[in-house]
mmCIF file of C-alpha atoms and ligand atoms in Angstrom:
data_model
loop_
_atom_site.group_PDB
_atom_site.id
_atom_site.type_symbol
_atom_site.label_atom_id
_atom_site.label_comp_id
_atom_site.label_asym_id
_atom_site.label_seq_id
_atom_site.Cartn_x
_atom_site.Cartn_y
_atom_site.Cartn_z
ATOM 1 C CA UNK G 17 -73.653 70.933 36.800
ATOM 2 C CA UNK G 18 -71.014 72.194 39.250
ATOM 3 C CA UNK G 19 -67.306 70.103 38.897
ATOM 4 C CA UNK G 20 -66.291 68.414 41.297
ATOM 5 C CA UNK G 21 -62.485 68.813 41.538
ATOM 6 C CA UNK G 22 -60.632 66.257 43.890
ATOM 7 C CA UNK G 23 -57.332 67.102 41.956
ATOM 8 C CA UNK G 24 -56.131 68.930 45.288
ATOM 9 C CA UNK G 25 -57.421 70.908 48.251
ATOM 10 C CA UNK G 26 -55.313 73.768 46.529
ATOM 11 C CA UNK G 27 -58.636 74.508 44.520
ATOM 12 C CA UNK G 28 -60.906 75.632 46.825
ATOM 13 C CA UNK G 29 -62.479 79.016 46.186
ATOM 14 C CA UNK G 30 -62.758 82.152 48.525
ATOM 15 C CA UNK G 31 -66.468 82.086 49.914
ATOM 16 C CA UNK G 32 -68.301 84.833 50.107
ATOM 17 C CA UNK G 33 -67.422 86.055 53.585
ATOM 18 C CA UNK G 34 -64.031 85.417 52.691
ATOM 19 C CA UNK G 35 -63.736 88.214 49.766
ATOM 20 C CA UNK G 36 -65.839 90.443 52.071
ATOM 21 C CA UNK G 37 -63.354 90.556 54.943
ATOM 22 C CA UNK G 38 -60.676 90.855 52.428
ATOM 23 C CA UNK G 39 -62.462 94.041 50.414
ATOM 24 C CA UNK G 40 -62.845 95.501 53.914
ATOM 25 C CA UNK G 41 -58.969 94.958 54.819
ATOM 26 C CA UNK G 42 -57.264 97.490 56.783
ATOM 27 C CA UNK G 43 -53.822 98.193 54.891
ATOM 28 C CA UNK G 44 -50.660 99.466 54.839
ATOM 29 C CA UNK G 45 -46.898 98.691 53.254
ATOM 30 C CA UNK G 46 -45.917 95.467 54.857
ATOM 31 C CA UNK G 47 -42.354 95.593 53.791
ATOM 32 C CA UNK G 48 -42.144 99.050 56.432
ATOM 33 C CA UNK G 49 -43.914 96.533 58.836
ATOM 34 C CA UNK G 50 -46.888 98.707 58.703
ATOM 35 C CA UNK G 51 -49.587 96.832 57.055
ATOM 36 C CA UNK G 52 -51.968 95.875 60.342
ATOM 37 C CA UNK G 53 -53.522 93.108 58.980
ATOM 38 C CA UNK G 54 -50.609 91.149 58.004
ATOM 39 C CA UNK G 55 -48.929 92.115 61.566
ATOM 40 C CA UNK G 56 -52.883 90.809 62.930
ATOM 41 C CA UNK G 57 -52.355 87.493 61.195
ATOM 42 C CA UNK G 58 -48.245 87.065 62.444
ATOM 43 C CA UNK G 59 -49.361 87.642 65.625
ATOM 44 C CA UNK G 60 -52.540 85.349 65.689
ATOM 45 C CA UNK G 61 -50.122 82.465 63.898
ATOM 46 C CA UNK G 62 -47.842 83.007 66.626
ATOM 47 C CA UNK G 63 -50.666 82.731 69.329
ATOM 48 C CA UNK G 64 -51.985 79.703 68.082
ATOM 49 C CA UNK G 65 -49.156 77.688 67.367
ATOM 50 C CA UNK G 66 -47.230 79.049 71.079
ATOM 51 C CA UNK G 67 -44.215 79.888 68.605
ATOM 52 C CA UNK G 68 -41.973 83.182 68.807
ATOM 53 C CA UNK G 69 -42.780 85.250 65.768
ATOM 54 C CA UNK G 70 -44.387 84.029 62.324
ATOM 55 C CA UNK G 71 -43.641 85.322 58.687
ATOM 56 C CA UNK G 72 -46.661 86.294 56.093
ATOM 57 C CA UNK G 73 -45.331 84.138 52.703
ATOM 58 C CA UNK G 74 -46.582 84.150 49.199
ATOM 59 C CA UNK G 75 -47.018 80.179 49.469
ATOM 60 C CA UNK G 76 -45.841 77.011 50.826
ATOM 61 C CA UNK G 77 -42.990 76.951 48.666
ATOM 62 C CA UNK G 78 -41.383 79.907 49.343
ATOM 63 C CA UNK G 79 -42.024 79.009 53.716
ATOM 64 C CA UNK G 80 -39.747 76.110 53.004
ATOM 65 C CA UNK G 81 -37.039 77.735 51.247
ATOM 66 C CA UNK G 82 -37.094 80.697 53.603
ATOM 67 C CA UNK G 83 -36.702 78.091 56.327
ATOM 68 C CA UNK G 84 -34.232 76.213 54.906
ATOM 69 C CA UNK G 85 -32.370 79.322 54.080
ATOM 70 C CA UNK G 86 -32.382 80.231 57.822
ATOM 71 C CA UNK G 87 -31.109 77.002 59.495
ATOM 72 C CA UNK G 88 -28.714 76.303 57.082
ATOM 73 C CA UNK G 89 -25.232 77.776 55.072
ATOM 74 C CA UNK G 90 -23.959 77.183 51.986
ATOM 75 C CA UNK G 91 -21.944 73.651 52.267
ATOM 76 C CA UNK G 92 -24.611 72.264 54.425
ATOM 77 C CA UNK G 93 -26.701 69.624 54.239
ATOM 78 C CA UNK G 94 -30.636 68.922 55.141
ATOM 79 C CA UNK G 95 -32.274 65.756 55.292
ATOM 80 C CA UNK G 96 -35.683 65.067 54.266
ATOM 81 C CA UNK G 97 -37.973 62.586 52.334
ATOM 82 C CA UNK G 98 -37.491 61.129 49.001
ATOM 83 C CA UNK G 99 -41.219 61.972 48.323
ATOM 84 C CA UNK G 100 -41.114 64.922 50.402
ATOM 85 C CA UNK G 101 -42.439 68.342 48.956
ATOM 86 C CA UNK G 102 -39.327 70.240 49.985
ATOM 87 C CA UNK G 103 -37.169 68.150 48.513
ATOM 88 C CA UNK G 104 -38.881 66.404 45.030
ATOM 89 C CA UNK G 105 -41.455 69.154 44.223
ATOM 90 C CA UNK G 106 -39.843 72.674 44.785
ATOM 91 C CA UNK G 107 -37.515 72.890 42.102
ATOM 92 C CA UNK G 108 -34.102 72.665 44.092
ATOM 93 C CA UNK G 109 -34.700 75.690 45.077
ATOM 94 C CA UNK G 110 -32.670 75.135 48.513
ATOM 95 C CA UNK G 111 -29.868 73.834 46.030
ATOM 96 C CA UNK G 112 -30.410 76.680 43.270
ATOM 97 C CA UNK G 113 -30.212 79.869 46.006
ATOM 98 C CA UNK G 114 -29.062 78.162 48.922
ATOM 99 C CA UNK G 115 -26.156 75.984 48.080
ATOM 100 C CA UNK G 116 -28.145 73.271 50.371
ATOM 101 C CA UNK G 117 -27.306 69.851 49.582
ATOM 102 C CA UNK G 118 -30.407 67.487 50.245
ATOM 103 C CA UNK G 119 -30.167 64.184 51.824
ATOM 104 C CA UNK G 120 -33.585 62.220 50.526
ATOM 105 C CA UNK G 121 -34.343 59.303 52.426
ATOM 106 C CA UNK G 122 -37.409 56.902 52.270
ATOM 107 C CA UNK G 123 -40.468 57.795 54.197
ATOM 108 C CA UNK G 124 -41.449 54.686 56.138
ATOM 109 C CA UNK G 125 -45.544 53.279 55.917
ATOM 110 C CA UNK G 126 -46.853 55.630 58.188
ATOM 111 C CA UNK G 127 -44.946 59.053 56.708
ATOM 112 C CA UNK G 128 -42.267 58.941 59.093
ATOM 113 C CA UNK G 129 -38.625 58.957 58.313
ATOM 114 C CA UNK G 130 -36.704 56.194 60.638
ATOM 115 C CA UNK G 131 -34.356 57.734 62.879
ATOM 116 C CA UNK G 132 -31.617 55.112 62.704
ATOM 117 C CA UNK G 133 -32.042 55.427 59.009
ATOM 118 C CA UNK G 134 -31.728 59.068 59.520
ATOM 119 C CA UNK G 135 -28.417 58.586 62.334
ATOM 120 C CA UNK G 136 -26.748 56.662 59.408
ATOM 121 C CA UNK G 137 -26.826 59.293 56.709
ATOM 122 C CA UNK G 138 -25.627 61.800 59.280
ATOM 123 C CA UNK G 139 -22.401 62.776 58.028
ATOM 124 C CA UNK G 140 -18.963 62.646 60.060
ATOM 125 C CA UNK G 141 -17.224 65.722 60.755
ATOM 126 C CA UNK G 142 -14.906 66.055 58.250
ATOM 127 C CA UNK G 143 -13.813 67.943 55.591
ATOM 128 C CA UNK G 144 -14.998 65.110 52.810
ATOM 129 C CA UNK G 145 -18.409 65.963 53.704
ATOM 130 C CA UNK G 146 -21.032 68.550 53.765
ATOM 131 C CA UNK G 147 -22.208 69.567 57.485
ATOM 132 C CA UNK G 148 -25.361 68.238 58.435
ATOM 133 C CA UNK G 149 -27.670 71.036 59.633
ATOM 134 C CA UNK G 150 -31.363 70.014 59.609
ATOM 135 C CA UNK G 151 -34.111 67.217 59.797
ATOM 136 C CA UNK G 152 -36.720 68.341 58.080
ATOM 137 C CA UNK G 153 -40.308 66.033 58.102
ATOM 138 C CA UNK G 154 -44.076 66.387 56.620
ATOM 139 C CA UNK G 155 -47.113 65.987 57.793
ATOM 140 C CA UNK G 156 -49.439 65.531 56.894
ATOM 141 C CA UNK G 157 -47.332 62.967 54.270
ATOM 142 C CA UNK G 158 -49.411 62.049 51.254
ATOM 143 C CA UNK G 159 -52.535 62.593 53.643
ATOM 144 C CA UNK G 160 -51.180 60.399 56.297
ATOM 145 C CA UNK G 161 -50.912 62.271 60.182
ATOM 146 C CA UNK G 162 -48.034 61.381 61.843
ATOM 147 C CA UNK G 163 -47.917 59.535 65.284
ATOM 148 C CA UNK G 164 -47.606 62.029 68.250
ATOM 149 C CA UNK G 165 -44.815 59.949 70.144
ATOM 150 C CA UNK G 166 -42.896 59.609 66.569
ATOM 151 C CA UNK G 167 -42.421 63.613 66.448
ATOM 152 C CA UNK G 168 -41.281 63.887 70.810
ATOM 153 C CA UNK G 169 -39.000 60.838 69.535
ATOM 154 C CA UNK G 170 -37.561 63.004 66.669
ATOM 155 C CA UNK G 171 -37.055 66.358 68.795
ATOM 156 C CA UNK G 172 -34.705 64.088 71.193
ATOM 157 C CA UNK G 173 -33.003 62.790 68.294
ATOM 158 C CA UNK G 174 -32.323 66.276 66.535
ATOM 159 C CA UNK G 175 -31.056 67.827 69.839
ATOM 160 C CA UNK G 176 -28.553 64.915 70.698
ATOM 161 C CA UNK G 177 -27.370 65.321 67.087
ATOM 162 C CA UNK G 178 -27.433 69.292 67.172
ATOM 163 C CA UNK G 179 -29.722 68.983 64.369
ATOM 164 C CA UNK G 180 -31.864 72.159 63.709
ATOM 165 C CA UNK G 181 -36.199 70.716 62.708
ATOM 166 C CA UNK G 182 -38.210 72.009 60.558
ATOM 167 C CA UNK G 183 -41.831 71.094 59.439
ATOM 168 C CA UNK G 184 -43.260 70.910 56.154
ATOM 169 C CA UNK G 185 -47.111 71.301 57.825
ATOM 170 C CA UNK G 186 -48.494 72.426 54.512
ATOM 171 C CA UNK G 187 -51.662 70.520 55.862
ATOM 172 C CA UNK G 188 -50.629 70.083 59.846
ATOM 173 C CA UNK G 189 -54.307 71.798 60.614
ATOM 174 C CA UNK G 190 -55.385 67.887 58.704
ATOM 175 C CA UNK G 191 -53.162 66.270 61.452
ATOM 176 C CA UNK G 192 -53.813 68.570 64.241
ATOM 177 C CA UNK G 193 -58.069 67.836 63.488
ATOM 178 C CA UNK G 194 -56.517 63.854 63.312
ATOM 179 C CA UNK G 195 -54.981 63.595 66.597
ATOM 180 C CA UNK G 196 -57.882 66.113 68.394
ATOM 181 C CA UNK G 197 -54.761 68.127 69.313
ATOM 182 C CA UNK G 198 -54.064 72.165 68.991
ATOM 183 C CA UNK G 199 -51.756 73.160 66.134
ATOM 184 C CA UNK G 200 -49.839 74.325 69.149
ATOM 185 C CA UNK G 201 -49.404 70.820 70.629
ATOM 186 C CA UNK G 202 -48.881 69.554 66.891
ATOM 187 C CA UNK G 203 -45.884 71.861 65.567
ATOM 188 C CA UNK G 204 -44.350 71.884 69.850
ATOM 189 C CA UNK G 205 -40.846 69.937 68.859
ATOM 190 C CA UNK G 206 -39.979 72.115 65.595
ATOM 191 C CA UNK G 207 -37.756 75.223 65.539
ATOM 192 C CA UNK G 208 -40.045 75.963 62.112
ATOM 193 C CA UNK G 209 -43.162 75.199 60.766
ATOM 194 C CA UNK G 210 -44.844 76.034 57.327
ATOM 195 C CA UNK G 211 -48.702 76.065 57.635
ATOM 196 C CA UNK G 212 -50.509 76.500 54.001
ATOM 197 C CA UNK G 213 -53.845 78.718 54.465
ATOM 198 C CA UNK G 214 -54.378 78.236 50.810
ATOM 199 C CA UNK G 215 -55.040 74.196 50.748
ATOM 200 C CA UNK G 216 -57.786 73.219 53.231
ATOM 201 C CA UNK G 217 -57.908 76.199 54.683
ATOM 202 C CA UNK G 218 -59.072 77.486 51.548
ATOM 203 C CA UNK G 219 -57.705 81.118 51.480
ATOM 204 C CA UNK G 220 -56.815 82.146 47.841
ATOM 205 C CA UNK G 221 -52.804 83.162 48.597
ATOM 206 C CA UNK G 222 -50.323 82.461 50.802
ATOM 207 C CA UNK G 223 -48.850 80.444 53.993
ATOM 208 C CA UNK G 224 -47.273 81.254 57.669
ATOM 209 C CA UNK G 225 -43.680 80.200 58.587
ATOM 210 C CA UNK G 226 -43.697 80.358 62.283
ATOM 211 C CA UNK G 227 -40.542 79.565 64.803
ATOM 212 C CA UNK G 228 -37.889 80.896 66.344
ATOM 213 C CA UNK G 229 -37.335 84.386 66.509
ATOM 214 C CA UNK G 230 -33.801 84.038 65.230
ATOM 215 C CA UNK G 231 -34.762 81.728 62.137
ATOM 216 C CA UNK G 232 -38.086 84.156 61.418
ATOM 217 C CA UNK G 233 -36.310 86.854 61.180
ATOM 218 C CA UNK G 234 -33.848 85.407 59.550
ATOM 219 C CA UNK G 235 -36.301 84.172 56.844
ATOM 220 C CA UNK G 236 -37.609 87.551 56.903
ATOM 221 C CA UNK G 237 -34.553 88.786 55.506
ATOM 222 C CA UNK G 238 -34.950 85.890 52.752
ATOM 223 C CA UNK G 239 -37.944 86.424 51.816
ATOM 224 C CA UNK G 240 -37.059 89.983 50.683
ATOM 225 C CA UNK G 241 -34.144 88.708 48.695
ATOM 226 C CA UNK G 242 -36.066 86.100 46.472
ATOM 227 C CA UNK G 243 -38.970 88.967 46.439
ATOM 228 C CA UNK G 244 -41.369 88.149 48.592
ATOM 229 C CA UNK G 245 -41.597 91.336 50.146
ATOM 230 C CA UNK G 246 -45.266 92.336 49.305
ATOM 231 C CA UNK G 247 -47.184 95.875 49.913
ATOM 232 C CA UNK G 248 -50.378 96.192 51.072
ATOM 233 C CA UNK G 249 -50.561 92.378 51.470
ATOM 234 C CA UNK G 250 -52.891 92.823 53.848
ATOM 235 C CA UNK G 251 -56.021 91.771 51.460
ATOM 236 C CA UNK G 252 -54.478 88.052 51.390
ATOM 237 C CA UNK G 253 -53.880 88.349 55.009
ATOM 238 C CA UNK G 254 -57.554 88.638 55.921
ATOM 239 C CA UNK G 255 -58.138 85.687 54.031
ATOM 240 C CA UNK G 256 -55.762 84.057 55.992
ATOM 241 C CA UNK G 257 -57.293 85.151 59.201
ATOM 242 C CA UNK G 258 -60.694 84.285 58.089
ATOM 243 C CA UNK G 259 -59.425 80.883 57.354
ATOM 244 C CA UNK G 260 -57.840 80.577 60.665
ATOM 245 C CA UNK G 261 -60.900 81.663 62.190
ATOM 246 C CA UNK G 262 -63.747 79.901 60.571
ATOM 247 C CA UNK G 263 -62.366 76.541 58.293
ATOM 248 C CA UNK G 264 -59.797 74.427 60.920
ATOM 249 C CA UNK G 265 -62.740 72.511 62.298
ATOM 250 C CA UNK G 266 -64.813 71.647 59.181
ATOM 251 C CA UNK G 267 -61.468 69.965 58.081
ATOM 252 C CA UNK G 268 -62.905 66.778 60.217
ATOM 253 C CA UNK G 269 -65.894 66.664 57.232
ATOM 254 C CA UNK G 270 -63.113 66.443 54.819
ATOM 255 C CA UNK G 271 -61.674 63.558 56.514
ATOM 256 C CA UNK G 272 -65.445 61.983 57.067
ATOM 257 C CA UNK G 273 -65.990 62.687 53.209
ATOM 258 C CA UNK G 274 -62.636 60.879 52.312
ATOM 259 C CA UNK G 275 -63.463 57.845 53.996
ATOM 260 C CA UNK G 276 -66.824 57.610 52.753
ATOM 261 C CA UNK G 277 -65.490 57.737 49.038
ATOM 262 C CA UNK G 278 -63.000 55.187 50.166
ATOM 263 C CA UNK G 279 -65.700 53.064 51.519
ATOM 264 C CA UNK G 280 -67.584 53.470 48.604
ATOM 265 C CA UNK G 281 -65.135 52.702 46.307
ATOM 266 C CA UNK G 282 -63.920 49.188 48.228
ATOM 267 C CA UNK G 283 -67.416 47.736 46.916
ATOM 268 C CA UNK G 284 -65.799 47.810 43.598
ATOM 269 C CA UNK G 285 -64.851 44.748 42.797
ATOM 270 C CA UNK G 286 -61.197 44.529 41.954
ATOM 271 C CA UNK G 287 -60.550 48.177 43.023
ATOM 272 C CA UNK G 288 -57.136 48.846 44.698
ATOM 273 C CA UNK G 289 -57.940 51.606 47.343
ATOM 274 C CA UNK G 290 -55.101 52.703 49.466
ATOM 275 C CA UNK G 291 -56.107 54.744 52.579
ATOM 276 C CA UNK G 292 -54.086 54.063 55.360
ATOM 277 C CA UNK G 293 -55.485 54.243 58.985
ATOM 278 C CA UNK G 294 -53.780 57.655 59.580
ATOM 279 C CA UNK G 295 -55.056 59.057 56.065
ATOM 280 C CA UNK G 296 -56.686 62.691 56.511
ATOM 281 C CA UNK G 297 -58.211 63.838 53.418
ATOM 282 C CA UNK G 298 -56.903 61.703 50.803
ATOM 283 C CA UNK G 299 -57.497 58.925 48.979
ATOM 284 C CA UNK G 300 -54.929 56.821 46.657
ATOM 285 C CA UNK G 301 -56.348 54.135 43.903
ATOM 286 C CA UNK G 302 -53.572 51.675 41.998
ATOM 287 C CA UNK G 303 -54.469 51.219 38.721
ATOM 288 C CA UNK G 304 -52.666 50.425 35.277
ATOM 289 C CA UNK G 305 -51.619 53.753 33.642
ATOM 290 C CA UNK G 306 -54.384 52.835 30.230
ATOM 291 C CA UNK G 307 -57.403 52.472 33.192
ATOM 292 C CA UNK G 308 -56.178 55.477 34.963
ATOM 293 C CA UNK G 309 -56.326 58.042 31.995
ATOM 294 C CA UNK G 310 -59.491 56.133 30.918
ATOM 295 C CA UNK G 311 -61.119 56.673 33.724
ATOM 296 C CA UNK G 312 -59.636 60.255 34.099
ATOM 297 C CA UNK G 313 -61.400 60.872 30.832
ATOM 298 C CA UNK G 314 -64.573 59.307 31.736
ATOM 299 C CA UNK G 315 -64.625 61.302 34.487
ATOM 300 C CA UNK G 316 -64.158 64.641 33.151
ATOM 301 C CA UNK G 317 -66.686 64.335 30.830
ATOM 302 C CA UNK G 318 -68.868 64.059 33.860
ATOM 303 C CA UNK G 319 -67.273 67.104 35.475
ATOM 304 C CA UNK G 320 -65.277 65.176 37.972
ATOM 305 C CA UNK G 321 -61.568 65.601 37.821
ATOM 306 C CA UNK G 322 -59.416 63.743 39.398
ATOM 307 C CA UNK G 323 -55.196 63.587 39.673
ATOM 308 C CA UNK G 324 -53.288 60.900 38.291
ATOM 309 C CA UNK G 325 -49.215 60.757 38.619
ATOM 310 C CA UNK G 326 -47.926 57.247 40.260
ATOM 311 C CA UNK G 327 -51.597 56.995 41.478
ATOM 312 C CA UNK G 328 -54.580 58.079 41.275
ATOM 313 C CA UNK G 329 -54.884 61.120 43.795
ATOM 314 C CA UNK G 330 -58.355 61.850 44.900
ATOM 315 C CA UNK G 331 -58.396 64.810 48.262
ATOM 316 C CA UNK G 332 -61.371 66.288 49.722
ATOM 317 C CA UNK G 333 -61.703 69.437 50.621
ATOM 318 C CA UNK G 334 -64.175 72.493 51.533
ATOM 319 C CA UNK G 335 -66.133 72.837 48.264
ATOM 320 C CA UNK G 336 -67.023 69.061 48.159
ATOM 321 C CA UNK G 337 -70.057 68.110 49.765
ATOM 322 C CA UNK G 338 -70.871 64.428 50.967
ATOM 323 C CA UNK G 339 -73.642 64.395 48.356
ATOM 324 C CA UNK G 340 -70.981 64.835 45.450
ATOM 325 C CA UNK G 341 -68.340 61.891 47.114
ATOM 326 C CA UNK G 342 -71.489 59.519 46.587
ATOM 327 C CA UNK G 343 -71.713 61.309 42.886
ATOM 328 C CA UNK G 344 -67.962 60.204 41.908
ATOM 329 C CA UNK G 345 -68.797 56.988 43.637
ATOM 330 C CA UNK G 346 -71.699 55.939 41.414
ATOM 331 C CA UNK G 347 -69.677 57.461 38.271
ATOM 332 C CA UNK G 348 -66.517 55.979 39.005
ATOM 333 C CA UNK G 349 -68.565 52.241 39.752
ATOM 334 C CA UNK G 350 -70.340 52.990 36.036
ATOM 335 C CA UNK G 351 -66.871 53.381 34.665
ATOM 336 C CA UNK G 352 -65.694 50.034 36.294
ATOM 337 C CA UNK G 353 -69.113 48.162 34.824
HETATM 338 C C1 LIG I 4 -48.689 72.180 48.519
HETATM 339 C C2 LIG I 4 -47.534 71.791 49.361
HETATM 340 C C3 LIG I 4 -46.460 72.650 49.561
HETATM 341 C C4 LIG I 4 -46.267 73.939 48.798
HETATM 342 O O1 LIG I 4 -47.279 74.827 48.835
HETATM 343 P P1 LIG I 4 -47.514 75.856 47.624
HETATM 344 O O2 LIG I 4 -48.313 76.903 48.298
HETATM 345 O O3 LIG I 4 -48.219 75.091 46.583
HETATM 346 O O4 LIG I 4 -46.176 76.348 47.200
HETATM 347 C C5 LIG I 4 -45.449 72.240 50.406
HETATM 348 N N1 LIG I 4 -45.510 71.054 51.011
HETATM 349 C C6 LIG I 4 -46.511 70.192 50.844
HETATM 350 C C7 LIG I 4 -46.499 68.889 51.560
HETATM 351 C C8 LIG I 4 -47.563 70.528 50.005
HETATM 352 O O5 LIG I 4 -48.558 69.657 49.823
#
């Protein structure tokens, strides 16, 4: 029987089609800018999100530090979520290489990070403090898409504080297929965006940063200094473009698929399901910790894994079919009987 893994969207496999158009790769050495399928993919990035250049990068990870690399010096200061990838889950990275002092703040319900919070933690200045340089935000945030009006909000806030704005978008395409909008439309008030191909998207390797000329190239620079200068990267890069091409849409089935195992699992009595109304493809369950690695174990031995950390984590994603959610429905209702 085939496991179902709803750990992350990071596991989805390279179809068929998708190793074919990478075996078939025209290539070249990208770090001599001559590698025509990675230029192909920075120049369809740039094209579809209406931004000024876009970088080729080895993963979400390194998109963010390059970015926050760009906008900001040594001494300075970004601001971003508590929970927020960039800050909690990248190994200080912006800290370590950058000299970047982070400013985490507490996402609000919806994903958002208040702005008067935000105005209050914006430092005077003076020579006590470090300069603040940059807003940075997610989205989606733990699955959730955030509101349209919140980001036009946020770009008038950054300019009258002379703020520079980057996006985390690991999984904007999730938000974008949320709000019916282009990724164009989506990532408009940021100077930067980082778009993982590898999640949802389902390529094996690798991520965009698109923006400003001045901050891409910028980050281009970076990316060669912490090694991210690859060859003939061009193999990944058709993946990329595949995924581009053929798996933005189908993310809507993902988001169908989550809130059918959310429905599902609401008929279990005493279940704690948290999916908000601006979830994408996520889907949070409170438990104690002793039912959550119980049930984690049930579950495995029934080739369903699952991610437990604070919560139970449970994202849908290309190689899940509608027929499995109701699977890990009836399994996880057999665990709860
Ligand atoms: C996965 C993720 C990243 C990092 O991507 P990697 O390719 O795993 O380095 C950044 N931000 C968010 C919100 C993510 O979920």
């Amino acid at each position: 029987m085939k496991t179902i893994d709803l750990r992350s969207d990071t596991v989805t496999l390279p179809s068929a089609a998708m190793r074919q158009v990478m075996a078939n790769a025209e290539v070249g050495d990208d770090v001599y800018g001559e590698d025509p399928t990675v230029n192909r993919l920075e120049a369809f990035a740039c094209e579809m999100t209406a931004t000024e250049a876009a970088l080729f990068v080895s993963s979400g990870t390194q998109g963010n530090l390059l970015a926050l690399l760009a906008h900001c010096q040594r001494g300075d200061e970004y601001i971003a979520g508590q929970q927020a990838h960039n800050y909690r889950y990248e190994g200080g990275g912006a800290a370590m290489i950058g000299g970047i002092q982070p400013q985490p703040l507490e996402f609000s319900a919806d994903g958002s990070l208040d702005l008067k919070l935000v105005e209050q933690f914006i430092k005077p200045q003076d020579s006590h403090y470090a300069r603040t340089r940059l807003l940075s935000l997610e989205n989606t945030q733990a699955g959730k898409a955030l509101p349209m009006n919140y980001l036009a909000e946020a770009r008038h806030f950054v300019d009258r504080h002379h703020l520079g704005f980057h996006l985390d978008g690991a999984r904007a395409f999730n938000a974008a297929v949320y709000h019916r909008c282009s990724i164009a439309e989506l990532v408009k008030p940021f100077d930067t965006v980082s778009l993982c191909l590898s999640k949802g998207l389902g390529a094996p390797v690798g991520s965009v940063l698109c923006g400003k000329k001045g901050l891409i190239d910028a980050a281009r620079r970076w990316r060669k200094v912490v090694g991210g200068g690859m060859r003939q990267s061009g193999i990944l890069a058709a993946a990329g473009i595949y995924a581009l091409e053929n798996n933005i849409e189908r993310l809507a089935d993902d988001h169908l698929h989550a809130e059918q195992l959310a429905s599902g699992l609401r008929k279990i009595e005493g279940m704690s399901v948290r999916r908000e109304a601006n979830q994408t493809n996520m889907v949070f369950l409170d438990l104690p910790d002793e039912h959550a690695i119980a049930l984690k174990e049930f579950l495995a031995v029934r080739g369903i894994r699952i991610g437990i950390g604070h919560t139970i984590r449970m994202v849908t994603h290309l190689d899940v079919s509608g027929e499995e959610v109701e699977r890990v429905v009836t399994e996880i209702n057999r665990f709860f009987r």
